[in-house]
Amino acid sequence: MQPRDYLASMLERVNQERATKNLPPLRMHSTLQAAAQRQANDMAANNFMGHQGSDGSKMAQRAAAAGFTGGAVAENVAAGQKDVNAVVESWMKSPGHRRNILGDYTIFGAAYAYNRASKYKHSWTQVFGRGGNDDIDDENDIPWTSTGRDFSPESTDENSTSEHASMRQKQRYDEDTTSNFAVLRGWLVGKHHRRVVRQIGRGI
């Protein structure tokens, strides 16, 4: 499944759950998608599941670093589920995660990362927000740069040392993640510039 496919599917599933409670649908937002991707990538690359990043970052810090200025943010993480339906069903069975999905939020970001050599293989993150720069992005304009692909070692020799294989794998993962963040950073800077130009044109 391509990144755009599973992210669109994730948004659809979340909004289906919200609709059962007559809640307004969420919309995808680029800054929250970037924050979600950072944590999903981190969990996959460093073989863990949690809300604190391997660099010590908290969810609010990651959202702010991505450019989100709102006052309310929440995060769901999961690992091991192979598809969108499985992970959403798992979250909906957990009171805390369910509360986030059905919470008083307006915008949303989600991400998936896959690492064959990690304990869980599949890593998922959702980030919810409201307030601040919650102007809605065009879903088709967001750079979908998920690392949802196989980062298994390059060597096909099953007897090769795991240390060297892991080093090669992490180098490939880091290079791909760095490239993804560069794309997102460039897009966000360009988006801010376009907004400023529009405001100047309106005399604001």
mmCIF file of N, CA and C in Angstrom, residues 30-39 57-75 127-133 185:
data_model
loop_
_atom_site.group_PDB
_atom_site.id
_atom_site.type_symbol
_atom_site.label_atom_id
_atom_site.label_comp_id
_atom_site.label_asym_id
_atom_site.label_seq_id
_atom_site.Cartn_x
_atom_site.Cartn_y
_atom_site.Cartn_z
ATOM 1 N N SER A 30 -0.608 19.365 7.668
ATOM 2 C CA SER A 30 0.782 19.054 7.329
ATOM 3 C C SER A 30 1.717 19.054 8.527
ATOM 4 N N THR A 31 1.564 20.011 9.459
ATOM 5 C CA THR A 31 2.492 20.066 10.586
ATOM 6 C C THR A 31 2.310 18.863 11.511
ATOM 7 N N LEU A 32 1.077 18.457 11.720
ATOM 8 C CA LEU A 32 0.832 17.300 12.576
ATOM 9 C C LEU A 32 1.245 16.007 11.879
ATOM 10 N N GLN A 33 1.110 15.970 10.553
ATOM 11 C CA GLN A 33 1.577 14.805 9.805
ATOM 12 C C GLN A 33 3.096 14.682 9.923
ATOM 13 N N ALA A 34 3.793 15.821 9.886
ATOM 14 C CA ALA A 34 5.252 15.807 10.022
ATOM 15 C C ALA A 34 5.663 15.338 11.415
ATOM 16 N N ALA A 35 4.949 15.807 12.444
ATOM 17 C CA ALA A 35 5.252 15.386 13.813
ATOM 18 C C ALA A 35 5.003 13.892 13.990
ATOM 19 N N ALA A 36 3.922 13.403 13.407
ATOM 20 C CA ALA A 36 3.611 11.976 13.490
ATOM 21 C C ALA A 36 4.671 11.143 12.782
ATOM 22 N N GLN A 37 5.111 11.608 11.613
ATOM 23 C CA GLN A 37 6.109 10.853 10.859
ATOM 24 C C GLN A 37 7.430 10.778 11.602
ATOM 25 N N ARG A 38 7.783 11.863 12.273
ATOM 26 C CA ARG A 38 9.030 11.869 13.046
ATOM 27 C C ARG A 38 9.020 10.767 14.102
ATOM 28 N N GLN A 39 7.910 10.632 14.823
ATOM 29 C CA GLN A 39 7.853 9.625 15.879
ATOM 30 C C GLN A 39 7.753 8.214 15.317
ATOM 31 N N SER A 57 12.469 13.831 23.228
ATOM 32 C CA SER A 57 11.398 14.762 22.871
ATOM 33 C C SER A 57 10.034 14.247 23.311
ATOM 34 N N LYS A 58 9.143 15.193 23.662
ATOM 35 C CA LYS A 58 7.753 14.904 23.991
ATOM 36 C C LYS A 58 6.883 15.253 22.789
ATOM 37 N N MET A 59 5.632 14.776 22.814
ATOM 38 C CA MET A 59 4.765 14.990 21.652
ATOM 39 C C MET A 59 4.543 16.467 21.370
ATOM 40 N N ALA A 60 4.357 17.285 22.397
ATOM 41 C CA ALA A 60 4.124 18.712 22.187
ATOM 42 C C ALA A 60 5.350 19.379 21.571
ATOM 43 N N GLN A 61 6.530 18.936 21.968
ATOM 44 C CA GLN A 61 7.766 19.486 21.411
ATOM 45 C C GLN A 61 7.905 19.129 19.940
ATOM 46 N N ARG A 62 7.543 17.909 19.595
ATOM 47 C CA ARG A 62 7.643 17.507 18.189
ATOM 48 C C ARG A 62 6.644 18.269 17.325
ATOM 49 N N ALA A 63 5.435 18.488 17.851
ATOM 50 C CA ALA A 63 4.440 19.255 17.105
ATOM 51 C C ALA A 63 4.914 20.689 16.904
ATOM 52 N N ALA A 64 5.468 21.288 17.959
ATOM 53 C CA ALA A 64 5.965 22.661 17.857
ATOM 54 C C ALA A 64 7.131 22.745 16.879
ATOM 55 N N ALA A 65 8.019 21.758 16.921
ATOM 56 C CA ALA A 65 9.169 21.752 16.014
ATOM 57 C C ALA A 65 8.729 21.649 14.565
ATOM 58 N N ALA A 66 7.592 20.998 14.329
ATOM 59 C CA ALA A 66 7.066 20.871 12.965
ATOM 60 C C ALA A 66 6.340 22.131 12.511
ATOM 61 N N GLY A 67 6.075 23.056 13.459
ATOM 62 C CA GLY A 67 5.433 24.314 13.097
ATOM 63 C C GLY A 67 4.040 24.518 13.651
ATOM 64 N N PHE A 68 3.555 23.591 14.480
ATOM 65 C CA PHE A 68 2.203 23.732 15.027
ATOM 66 C C PHE A 68 2.205 24.725 16.178
ATOM 67 N N THR A 69 1.265 25.666 16.179
ATOM 68 C CA THR A 69 1.214 26.708 17.201
ATOM 69 C C THR A 69 -0.021 26.614 18.087
ATOM 70 N N GLY A 70 -0.792 25.553 17.949
ATOM 71 C CA GLY A 70 -2.007 25.408 18.745
ATOM 72 C C GLY A 70 -1.717 25.068 20.193
ATOM 73 N N GLY A 71 -2.738 25.172 21.031
ATOM 74 C CA GLY A 71 -2.554 24.912 22.444
ATOM 75 C C GLY A 71 -2.940 23.511 22.867
ATOM 76 N N ALA A 72 -3.590 22.756 22.008
ATOM 77 C CA ALA A 72 -4.049 21.414 22.371
ATOM 78 C C ALA A 72 -3.508 20.397 21.379
ATOM 79 N N VAL A 73 -2.896 19.342 21.904
ATOM 80 C CA VAL A 73 -2.352 18.298 21.043
ATOM 81 C C VAL A 73 -2.408 16.969 21.793
ATOM 82 N N ALA A 74 -2.645 15.894 21.068
ATOM 83 C CA ALA A 74 -2.668 14.554 21.661
ATOM 84 C C ALA A 74 -2.042 13.583 20.670
ATOM 85 N N GLU A 75 -1.576 12.449 21.167
ATOM 86 C CA GLU A 75 -0.862 11.493 20.319
ATOM 87 C C GLU A 75 -1.241 10.062 20.671
ATOM 88 N N VAL A 127 -1.424 12.065 15.508
ATOM 89 C CA VAL A 127 -1.330 13.298 16.288
ATOM 90 C C VAL A 127 -2.582 14.122 16.020
ATOM 91 N N PHE A 128 -3.229 14.556 17.081
ATOM 92 C CA PHE A 128 -4.463 15.337 16.997
ATOM 93 C C PHE A 128 -4.199 16.745 17.521
ATOM 94 N N GLY A 129 -4.892 17.741 16.956
ATOM 95 C CA GLY A 129 -4.702 19.099 17.444
ATOM 96 C C GLY A 129 -5.895 19.995 17.183
ATOM 97 N N ARG A 130 -5.858 21.160 17.828
ATOM 98 C CA ARG A 130 -6.836 22.211 17.556
ATOM 99 C C ARG A 130 -6.219 23.540 17.971
ATOM 100 N N GLY A 131 -6.758 24.624 17.407
ATOM 101 C CA GLY A 131 -6.260 25.946 17.741
ATOM 102 C C GLY A 131 -5.000 26.290 16.977
ATOM 103 N N GLY A 132 -4.529 27.514 17.163
ATOM 104 C CA GLY A 132 -3.302 27.950 16.506
ATOM 105 C C GLY A 132 -3.461 27.976 15.005
ATOM 106 N N ASN A 133 -2.463 27.480 14.306
ATOM 107 C CA ASN A 133 -2.480 27.498 12.844
ATOM 108 C C ASN A 133 -3.236 26.291 12.312
ATOM 109 N N ARG A 185 10.214 20.163 5.397
ATOM 110 C CA ARG A 185 10.660 21.482 5.834
ATOM 111 C C ARG A 185 10.553 22.487 4.699
#
